[in-house]
Amino acid sequence: MQHLKNPLLKNLHKIEFPVTYLCTGKCRHCSEADKSDFKGHIRGDAAAKLVADVSAVYDIENVLLFGGEPLLYPNDCFLIMSAAREAGVKKRCVITNGWFSKDVEFNCKTAEKLIGSGCNRVLLSVDSFHQETIPLESVMIFANELERLSPGIVKLNPAWIKGKNAENPYDKKTTEIVEKFTSMGISENKGNIIFPAGNALKYLSEYFEPGKEYINPYEEDPMDLRTLSIGPDGSLLGGNIYRENVFDILSRYKG
Ligand code: SF4
């Protein structure tokens, strides 16, 4: 069946799912903290169908899962990653804090299943903020297992106030944590610079310049949408994938 492409989506190349807003962490820089009242999670079957349907029409290069902590719902993550692989999507990525259960054996088994389902990149959120509440040892075991099964699959994804070796206590601590992983042979992404939203506004305001306009790096041009972002409740661009055909939602999108 042919679908007319909405011109506002002509550059669409990525589908992302905040799988849930629930999380095992309580990070003081978290931009999503004010969303955690929503206790649900994405339905893997519906999300997998969306990935298959949309990838058949648009040139989707990237499917991304994050949260909250997405691996609190591993089976739904597996379904989505598997659909992405079957659809020929090149980048199939999960962002995780690496601590979704206290059972280390379960976490290692999940690492194996995640790779088996088609995930080919794990961005590991490790830094001074995450490690205030998330035990580093357990995360290292999970990362080690991923790397043992698929060398190079893990990339560190730290959050910084200013950047590596900057003169503030958070970045100094993050630099130390990152070095622990790089000494295990795990490489790092440049990570994210924290912007004032959610918890960061409440707890880290002293690090933001008053009056300065900060740009949310995740904000998209609504007239040239490159990413479809589906909420844990199935919401998408004013519609809902649980109740409607995704192409009905996409075709009525007006920015
Ligand atoms: S920053 Fe990530 S790990 Fe930390 S509380 Fe927020 S969603 Fe959870």
PDB file of C-alpha atoms and ligand atoms in Angstrom:
ATOM      1  CA  MET A   1       0.000   0.000   0.000  1.00  0.00           C
ATOM      2  CA  GLN A   2       1.352   3.427  -0.984  1.00  0.00           C
ATOM      3  CA  HIS A   3       1.416   6.180   1.623  1.00  0.00           C
ATOM      4  CA  LEU A   4       1.737   9.830   0.703  1.00  0.00           C
ATOM      5  CA  LYS A   5       4.729  11.245   2.525  1.00  0.00           C
ATOM      6  CA  ASN A   6       4.070  14.348   4.557  1.00  0.00           C
ATOM      7  CA  PRO A   7       6.572  16.980   3.264  1.00  0.00           C
ATOM      8  CA  LEU A   8       7.250  18.098   6.850  1.00  0.00           C
ATOM      9  CA  LEU A   9       8.704  14.624   7.395  1.00  0.00           C
ATOM     10  CA  LYS A  10      10.784  14.444   4.238  1.00  0.00           C
ATOM     11  CA  ASN A  11      14.006  14.171   6.270  1.00  0.00           C
ATOM     12  CA  LEU A  12      12.662  11.710   8.804  1.00  0.00           C
ATOM     13  CA  HIS A  13      15.390   9.212   9.633  1.00  0.00           C
ATOM     14  CA  LYS A  14      15.071   8.325  13.293  1.00  0.00           C
ATOM     15  CA  ILE A  15      12.478   6.745  15.608  1.00  0.00           C
ATOM     16  CA  GLU A  16      12.918   7.044  19.346  1.00  0.00           C
ATOM     17  CA  PHE A  17      11.057   5.666  22.326  1.00  0.00           C
ATOM     18  CA  PRO A  18      11.372   6.863  25.890  1.00  0.00           C
ATOM     19  CA  VAL A  19      10.307   3.342  26.926  1.00  0.00           C
ATOM     20  CA  THR A  20       9.263   4.462  30.415  1.00  0.00           C
ATOM     21  CA  TYR A  21       9.849   7.417  32.703  1.00  0.00           C
ATOM     22  CA  LEU A  22      10.329   5.097  35.667  1.00  0.00           C
ATOM     23  CA  CYS A  23      13.937   4.850  36.700  1.00  0.00           C
ATOM     24  CA  THR A  24      16.295   3.188  39.142  1.00  0.00           C
ATOM     25  CA  GLY A  25      18.292   6.402  39.436  1.00  0.00           C
ATOM     26  CA  LYS A  26      17.491   9.705  41.103  1.00  0.00           C
ATOM     27  CA  CYS A  27      19.914  11.973  39.328  1.00  0.00           C
ATOM     28  CA  ARG A  28      20.141  15.604  40.313  1.00  0.00           C
ATOM     29  CA  HIS A  29      20.708  16.618  36.680  1.00  0.00           C
ATOM     30  CA  CYS A  30      17.776  14.592  35.269  1.00  0.00           C
ATOM     31  CA  SER A  31      15.791  16.491  32.635  1.00  0.00           C
ATOM     32  CA  GLU A  32      12.999  13.879  32.710  1.00  0.00           C
ATOM     33  CA  ALA A  33      12.388  13.843  36.480  1.00  0.00           C
ATOM     34  CA  ASP A  34       9.180  15.873  36.293  1.00  0.00           C
ATOM     35  CA  LYS A  35       7.656  13.223  33.981  1.00  0.00           C
ATOM     36  CA  SER A  36       8.026  10.287  36.374  1.00  0.00           C
ATOM     37  CA  ASP A  37       4.404  10.588  37.564  1.00  0.00           C
ATOM     38  CA  PHE A  38       3.521   8.558  34.478  1.00  0.00           C
ATOM     39  CA  LYS A  39       4.084   4.968  35.626  1.00  0.00           C
ATOM     40  CA  GLY A  40       3.430   3.130  32.364  1.00  0.00           C
ATOM     41  CA  HIS A  41       5.699   1.847  29.627  1.00  0.00           C
ATOM     42  CA  ILE A  42       5.576   1.458  25.880  1.00  0.00           C
ATOM     43  CA  ARG A  43       3.926  -1.704  24.550  1.00  0.00           C
ATOM     44  CA  GLY A  44       6.648  -3.528  22.682  1.00  0.00           C
ATOM     45  CA  ASP A  45       4.297  -5.169  20.168  1.00  0.00           C
ATOM     46  CA  ALA A  46       2.727  -1.860  19.072  1.00  0.00           C
ATOM     47  CA  ALA A  47       6.127  -0.144  19.002  1.00  0.00           C
ATOM     48  CA  ALA A  48       7.660  -2.950  16.934  1.00  0.00           C
ATOM     49  CA  LYS A  49       4.796  -2.703  14.420  1.00  0.00           C
ATOM     50  CA  LEU A  50       5.343   1.043  14.150  1.00  0.00           C
ATOM     51  CA  VAL A  51       9.053   0.518  13.449  1.00  0.00           C
ATOM     52  CA  ALA A  52       8.261  -2.006  10.724  1.00  0.00           C
ATOM     53  CA  ASP A  53       5.508   0.130   9.134  1.00  0.00           C
ATOM     54  CA  VAL A  54       7.370   3.440   9.174  1.00  0.00           C
ATOM     55  CA  SER A  55      10.670   1.897   8.014  1.00  0.00           C
ATOM     56  CA  ALA A  56       8.883   0.451   4.990  1.00  0.00           C
ATOM     57  CA  VAL A  57       8.016   3.982   3.817  1.00  0.00           C
ATOM     58  CA  TYR A  58      10.717   6.263   5.263  1.00  0.00           C
ATOM     59  CA  ASP A  59      14.467   5.819   5.211  1.00  0.00           C
ATOM     60  CA  ILE A  60      14.923   5.114   8.920  1.00  0.00           C
ATOM     61  CA  GLU A  61      18.584   4.821   9.899  1.00  0.00           C
ATOM     62  CA  ASN A  62      18.323   4.935  13.649  1.00  0.00           C
ATOM     63  CA  VAL A  63      16.056   3.465  16.332  1.00  0.00           C
ATOM     64  CA  LEU A  64      16.787   4.644  19.856  1.00  0.00           C
ATOM     65  CA  LEU A  65      15.451   3.473  23.228  1.00  0.00           C
ATOM     66  CA  PHE A  66      15.896   5.491  26.403  1.00  0.00           C
ATOM     67  CA  GLY A  67      13.927   6.565  29.462  1.00  0.00           C
ATOM     68  CA  GLY A  68      13.798   6.694  32.473  1.00  0.00           C
ATOM     69  CA  GLU A  69      15.486   3.327  32.488  1.00  0.00           C
ATOM     70  CA  PRO A  70      14.370   1.389  29.395  1.00  0.00           C
ATOM     71  CA  LEU A  71      15.725  -1.982  30.547  1.00  0.00           C
ATOM     72  CA  LEU A  72      13.187  -2.057  33.365  1.00  0.00           C
ATOM     73  CA  TYR A  73      11.074  -3.456  30.500  1.00  0.00           C
ATOM     74  CA  PRO A  74      13.585  -5.622  28.674  1.00  0.00           C
ATOM     75  CA  ASN A  75      11.108  -7.729  26.695  1.00  0.00           C
ATOM     76  CA  ASP A  76       9.588  -4.635  25.115  1.00  0.00           C
ATOM     77  CA  CYS A  77      13.085  -3.395  24.263  1.00  0.00           C
ATOM     78  CA  PHE A  78      13.924  -6.739  22.630  1.00  0.00           C
ATOM     79  CA  LEU A  79      10.780  -6.605  20.467  1.00  0.00           C
ATOM     80  CA  ILE A  80      11.609  -3.108  19.230  1.00  0.00           C
ATOM     81  CA  MET A  81      15.292  -3.843  18.540  1.00  0.00           C
ATOM     82  CA  SER A  82      14.350  -7.012  16.721  1.00  0.00           C
ATOM     83  CA  ALA A  83      11.824  -5.158  14.518  1.00  0.00           C
ATOM     84  CA  ALA A  84      14.483  -2.547  13.732  1.00  0.00           C
ATOM     85  CA  ARG A  85      16.968  -5.205  12.690  1.00  0.00           C
ATOM     86  CA  GLU A  86      14.379  -6.926  10.502  1.00  0.00           C
ATOM     87  CA  ALA A  87      13.534  -3.601   8.872  1.00  0.00           C
ATOM     88  CA  GLY A  88      17.209  -3.071   8.008  1.00  0.00           C
ATOM     89  CA  VAL A  89      17.709  -0.105  10.360  1.00  0.00           C
ATOM     90  CA  LYS A  90      21.467   0.404  10.689  1.00  0.00           C
ATOM     91  CA  LYS A  91      21.772   1.960  14.159  1.00  0.00           C
ATOM     92  CA  ARG A  92      19.875   0.164  16.919  1.00  0.00           C
ATOM     93  CA  CYS A  93      20.721   1.810  20.183  1.00  0.00           C
ATOM     94  CA  VAL A  94      19.746   1.735  23.869  1.00  0.00           C
ATOM     95  CA  ILE A  95      20.699   4.401  26.397  1.00  0.00           C
ATOM     96  CA  THR A  96      20.809   2.838  29.858  1.00  0.00           C
ATOM     97  CA  ASN A  97      22.204   3.537  33.305  1.00  0.00           C
ATOM     98  CA  GLY A  98      23.169  -0.157  33.427  1.00  0.00           C
ATOM     99  CA  TRP A  99      21.346  -0.910  36.693  1.00  0.00           C
ATOM    100  CA  PHE A 100      17.823  -2.143  36.049  1.00  0.00           C
ATOM    101  CA  SER A 101      17.805  -4.971  38.585  1.00  0.00           C
ATOM    102  CA  LYS A 102      19.786  -5.820  41.704  1.00  0.00           C
ATOM    103  CA  ASP A 103      20.288  -9.333  40.328  1.00  0.00           C
ATOM    104  CA  VAL A 104      23.644  -9.203  38.544  1.00  0.00           C
ATOM    105  CA  GLU A 105      23.041 -12.552  36.868  1.00  0.00           C
ATOM    106  CA  PHE A 106      19.739 -11.286  35.451  1.00  0.00           C
ATOM    107  CA  ASN A 107      21.485  -8.167  34.186  1.00  0.00           C
ATOM    108  CA  CYS A 108      24.121 -10.277  32.408  1.00  0.00           C
ATOM    109  CA  LYS A 109      21.437 -12.464  30.855  1.00  0.00           C
ATOM    110  CA  THR A 110      19.658  -9.302  29.714  1.00  0.00           C
ATOM    111  CA  ALA A 111      22.914  -8.123  28.111  1.00  0.00           C
ATOM    112  CA  GLU A 112      23.008 -11.338  26.092  1.00  0.00           C
ATOM    113  CA  LYS A 113      19.345 -11.120  25.065  1.00  0.00           C
ATOM    114  CA  LEU A 114      19.693  -7.461  24.150  1.00  0.00           C
ATOM    115  CA  ILE A 115      22.522  -8.236  21.751  1.00  0.00           C
ATOM    116  CA  GLY A 116      20.613 -11.264  20.461  1.00  0.00           C
ATOM    117  CA  SER A 117      17.590  -9.081  19.728  1.00  0.00           C
ATOM    118  CA  GLY A 118      19.600  -6.853  17.399  1.00  0.00           C
ATOM    119  CA  CYS A 119      20.832  -3.976  19.537  1.00  0.00           C
ATOM    120  CA  ASN A 120      24.222  -2.879  18.185  1.00  0.00           C
ATOM    121  CA  ARG A 121      25.033   0.113  20.411  1.00  0.00           C
ATOM    122  CA  VAL A 122      24.635   0.592  24.166  1.00  0.00           C
ATOM    123  CA  LEU A 123      25.199   4.115  25.425  1.00  0.00           C
ATOM    124  CA  LEU A 124      26.024   3.802  29.092  1.00  0.00           C
ATOM    125  CA  SER A 125      25.129   6.755  31.288  1.00  0.00           C
ATOM    126  CA  VAL A 126      27.899   6.884  33.869  1.00  0.00           C
ATOM    127  CA  ASP A 127      29.039  10.033  35.657  1.00  0.00           C
ATOM    128  CA  SER A 128      29.097  11.759  39.030  1.00  0.00           C
ATOM    129  CA  PHE A 129      25.321  12.339  38.893  1.00  0.00           C
ATOM    130  CA  HIS A 130      24.277   8.771  38.071  1.00  0.00           C
ATOM    131  CA  GLN A 131      26.761   7.278  40.497  1.00  0.00           C
ATOM    132  CA  GLU A 132      25.295   9.185  43.451  1.00  0.00           C
ATOM    133  CA  THR A 133      22.528   6.557  43.526  1.00  0.00           C
ATOM    134  CA  ILE A 134      23.581   3.813  41.085  1.00  0.00           C
ATOM    135  CA  PRO A 135      26.262   1.335  42.188  1.00  0.00           C
ATOM    136  CA  LEU A 136      29.254   1.548  39.895  1.00  0.00           C
ATOM    137  CA  GLU A 137      30.355  -2.062  40.493  1.00  0.00           C
ATOM    138  CA  SER A 138      27.101  -3.521  39.131  1.00  0.00           C
ATOM    139  CA  VAL A 139      27.221  -1.251  36.095  1.00  0.00           C
ATOM    140  CA  MET A 140      30.793  -2.346  35.393  1.00  0.00           C
ATOM    141  CA  ILE A 141      29.772  -6.016  35.472  1.00  0.00           C
ATOM    142  CA  PHE A 142      26.955  -5.329  32.997  1.00  0.00           C
ATOM    143  CA  ALA A 143      29.281  -3.334  30.723  1.00  0.00           C
ATOM    144  CA  ASN A 144      31.919  -6.042  30.881  1.00  0.00           C
ATOM    145  CA  GLU A 145      29.412  -8.689  29.875  1.00  0.00           C
ATOM    146  CA  LEU A 146      28.196  -6.636  26.910  1.00  0.00           C
ATOM    147  CA  GLU A 147      31.779  -6.077  25.781  1.00  0.00           C
ATOM    148  CA  ARG A 148      32.664  -9.740  26.240  1.00  0.00           C
ATOM    149  CA  LEU A 149      29.757 -10.764  23.985  1.00  0.00           C
ATOM    150  CA  SER A 150      30.105  -7.961  21.454  1.00  0.00           C
ATOM    151  CA  PRO A 151      33.397  -6.045  21.684  1.00  0.00           C
ATOM    152  CA  GLY A 152      32.961  -2.318  21.042  1.00  0.00           C
ATOM    153  CA  ILE A 153      29.177  -2.290  21.591  1.00  0.00           C
ATOM    154  CA  VAL A 154      29.356  -0.036  24.681  1.00  0.00           C
ATOM    155  CA  LYS A 155      30.110   3.661  24.563  1.00  0.00           C
ATOM    156  CA  LEU A 156      30.183   5.794  27.671  1.00  0.00           C
ATOM    157  CA  ASN A 157      27.679   8.616  27.634  1.00  0.00           C
ATOM    158  CA  PRO A 158      28.518  10.894  30.570  1.00  0.00           C
ATOM    159  CA  ALA A 159      26.774  14.135  31.459  1.00  0.00           C
ATOM    160  CA  TRP A 160      29.021  17.125  32.104  1.00  0.00           C
ATOM    161  CA  ILE A 161      28.573  20.550  33.631  1.00  0.00           C
ATOM    162  CA  LYS A 162      31.304  21.939  31.353  1.00  0.00           C
ATOM    163  CA  GLY A 163      33.400  18.982  30.171  1.00  0.00           C
ATOM    164  CA  LYS A 164      36.237  16.632  31.007  1.00  0.00           C
ATOM    165  CA  ASN A 165      38.714  17.877  33.635  1.00  0.00           C
ATOM    166  CA  ALA A 166      36.735  21.098  34.167  1.00  0.00           C
ATOM    167  CA  GLU A 167      37.215  22.773  37.530  1.00  0.00           C
ATOM    168  CA  ASN A 168      34.057  21.781  39.348  1.00  0.00           C
ATOM    169  CA  PRO A 169      33.468  18.819  41.670  1.00  0.00           C
ATOM    170  CA  TYR A 170      30.984  17.057  39.380  1.00  0.00           C
ATOM    171  CA  ASP A 171      33.142  17.070  36.258  1.00  0.00           C
ATOM    172  CA  LYS A 172      36.211  16.058  38.267  1.00  0.00           C
ATOM    173  CA  LYS A 173      34.374  13.046  39.674  1.00  0.00           C
ATOM    174  CA  THR A 174      32.957  12.176  36.246  1.00  0.00           C
ATOM    175  CA  THR A 175      36.460  12.284  34.767  1.00  0.00           C
ATOM    176  CA  GLU A 176      37.553   9.722  37.396  1.00  0.00           C
ATOM    177  CA  ILE A 177      34.563   7.469  36.694  1.00  0.00           C
ATOM    178  CA  VAL A 178      35.106   7.625  32.935  1.00  0.00           C
ATOM    179  CA  GLU A 179      38.753   6.675  33.408  1.00  0.00           C
ATOM    180  CA  LYS A 180      37.709   3.541  35.306  1.00  0.00           C
ATOM    181  CA  PHE A 181      35.779   2.387  32.237  1.00  0.00           C
ATOM    182  CA  THR A 182      38.322   3.455  29.644  1.00  0.00           C
ATOM    183  CA  SER A 183      40.959   1.480  31.545  1.00  0.00           C
ATOM    184  CA  MET A 184      38.681  -1.562  30.932  1.00  0.00           C
ATOM    185  CA  GLY A 185      38.904  -0.828  27.205  1.00  0.00           C
ATOM    186  CA  ILE A 186      35.485   0.851  26.904  1.00  0.00           C
ATOM    187  CA  SER A 187      35.504   3.985  24.800  1.00  0.00           C
ATOM    188  CA  GLU A 188      33.621   7.184  25.441  1.00  0.00           C
ATOM    189  CA  ASN A 189      31.275   9.420  23.516  1.00  0.00           C
ATOM    190  CA  LYS A 190      31.626  13.124  24.050  1.00  0.00           C
ATOM    191  CA  GLY A 191      28.484  12.819  26.198  1.00  0.00           C
ATOM    192  CA  ASN A 192      26.093  15.632  27.025  1.00  0.00           C
ATOM    193  CA  ILE A 193      26.422  19.091  28.485  1.00  0.00           C
ATOM    194  CA  ILE A 194      23.665  19.542  31.044  1.00  0.00           C
ATOM    195  CA  PHE A 195      21.015  22.113  30.162  1.00  0.00           C
ATOM    196  CA  PRO A 196      18.590  23.718  32.613  1.00  0.00           C
ATOM    197  CA  ALA A 197      15.490  21.528  32.701  1.00  0.00           C
ATOM    198  CA  GLY A 198      13.814  19.231  35.224  1.00  0.00           C
ATOM    199  CA  ASN A 199      16.013  18.447  38.237  1.00  0.00           C
ATOM    200  CA  ALA A 200      18.985  20.378  36.844  1.00  0.00           C
ATOM    201  CA  LEU A 201      17.020  23.608  37.262  1.00  0.00           C
ATOM    202  CA  LYS A 202      16.290  22.750  40.891  1.00  0.00           C
ATOM    203  CA  TYR A 203      19.619  21.367  42.055  1.00  0.00           C
ATOM    204  CA  LEU A 204      22.322  22.714  39.750  1.00  0.00           C
ATOM    205  CA  SER A 205      21.138  26.275  39.116  1.00  0.00           C
ATOM    206  CA  GLU A 206      24.429  27.735  40.433  1.00  0.00           C
ATOM    207  CA  TYR A 207      26.136  26.319  37.322  1.00  0.00           C
ATOM    208  CA  PHE A 208      23.876  28.112  34.841  1.00  0.00           C
ATOM    209  CA  GLU A 209      24.420  31.741  33.878  1.00  0.00           C
ATOM    210  CA  PRO A 210      21.447  33.932  34.826  1.00  0.00           C
ATOM    211  CA  GLY A 211      19.766  35.454  31.760  1.00  0.00           C
ATOM    212  CA  LYS A 212      21.591  33.251  29.286  1.00  0.00           C
ATOM    213  CA  GLU A 213      19.364  31.483  26.779  1.00  0.00           C
ATOM    214  CA  TYR A 214      20.162  27.772  26.803  1.00  0.00           C
ATOM    215  CA  ILE A 215      19.141  25.701  23.808  1.00  0.00           C
ATOM    216  CA  ASN A 216      17.658  22.299  24.427  1.00  0.00           C
ATOM    217  CA  PRO A 217      19.852  20.104  22.185  1.00  0.00           C
ATOM    218  CA  TYR A 218      16.992  17.654  21.698  1.00  0.00           C
ATOM    219  CA  GLU A 219      14.524  20.192  20.327  1.00  0.00           C
ATOM    220  CA  GLU A 220      13.567  19.700  16.689  1.00  0.00           C
ATOM    221  CA  ASP A 221      12.374  22.071  13.987  1.00  0.00           C
ATOM    222  CA  PRO A 222       8.648  21.224  13.847  1.00  0.00           C
ATOM    223  CA  MET A 223       8.589  22.136  10.118  1.00  0.00           C
ATOM    224  CA  ASP A 224      11.373  19.692   9.307  1.00  0.00           C
ATOM    225  CA  LEU A 225      10.915  16.785  11.663  1.00  0.00           C
ATOM    226  CA  ARG A 226      13.771  14.298  11.589  1.00  0.00           C
ATOM    227  CA  THR A 227      12.780  12.177  14.578  1.00  0.00           C
ATOM    228  CA  LEU A 228       9.520  10.507  15.556  1.00  0.00           C
ATOM    229  CA  SER A 229       9.344  10.398  19.336  1.00  0.00           C
ATOM    230  CA  ILE A 230       6.712   8.052  20.743  1.00  0.00           C
ATOM    231  CA  GLY A 231       5.810   8.440  24.412  1.00  0.00           C
ATOM    232  CA  PRO A 232       5.516   5.519  26.840  1.00  0.00           C
ATOM    233  CA  ASP A 233       1.723   6.019  26.655  1.00  0.00           C
ATOM    234  CA  GLY A 234       1.776   5.574  22.865  1.00  0.00           C
ATOM    235  CA  SER A 235       1.454   9.292  22.144  1.00  0.00           C
ATOM    236  CA  LEU A 236       2.802  10.610  18.854  1.00  0.00           C
ATOM    237  CA  LEU A 237       2.340  14.085  17.346  1.00  0.00           C
ATOM    238  CA  GLY A 238      -1.039  14.656  18.968  1.00  0.00           C
ATOM    239  CA  GLY A 239      -2.282  11.145  18.164  1.00  0.00           C
ATOM    240  CA  ASN A 240      -1.778   7.737  19.726  1.00  0.00           C
ATOM    241  CA  ILE A 241      -0.295   4.643  18.113  1.00  0.00           C
ATOM    242  CA  TYR A 242      -2.446   2.340  20.269  1.00  0.00           C
ATOM    243  CA  ARG A 243      -5.640   3.751  18.807  1.00  0.00           C
ATOM    244  CA  GLU A 244      -4.776   4.926  15.311  1.00  0.00           C
ATOM    245  CA  ASN A 245      -2.914   3.930  12.203  1.00  0.00           C
ATOM    246  CA  VAL A 246       0.481   5.623  12.336  1.00  0.00           C
ATOM    247  CA  PHE A 247       0.126   6.957   8.784  1.00  0.00           C
ATOM    248  CA  ASP A 248      -3.139   8.719   9.700  1.00  0.00           C
ATOM    249  CA  ILE A 249      -1.190  10.464  12.469  1.00  0.00           C
ATOM    250  CA  LEU A 250       1.717  11.343  10.183  1.00  0.00           C
ATOM    251  CA  SER A 251      -0.409  12.558   7.286  1.00  0.00           C
ATOM    252  CA  ARG A 252      -2.363  15.059   9.404  1.00  0.00           C
ATOM    253  CA  TYR A 253       0.774  16.487  11.065  1.00  0.00           C
ATOM    254  CA  LYS A 254       1.038  20.233  10.330  1.00  0.00           C
ATOM    255  CA  GLY A 255       3.962  21.279  12.493  1.00  0.00           C
TER     256      GLY A 255
HETATM  257  S1  SF4 B   1      19.229  10.935  34.322  1.00  0.00           S
HETATM  258 FE1  SF4 B   1      18.677   8.950  33.488  1.00  0.00          FE
HETATM  259  S2  SF4 B   1      19.251   7.473  35.084  1.00  0.00           S
HETATM  260 FE2  SF4 B   1      19.225   9.468  36.031  1.00  0.00          FE
HETATM  261  S3  SF4 B   1      17.179   9.647  36.960  1.00  0.00           S
HETATM  262 FE3  SF4 B   1      17.114  10.601  34.907  1.00  0.00          FE
HETATM  263  S4  SF4 B   1      16.423   8.989  33.521  1.00  0.00           S
HETATM  264 FE4  SF4 B   1      17.133   8.002  35.439  1.00  0.00          FE
END
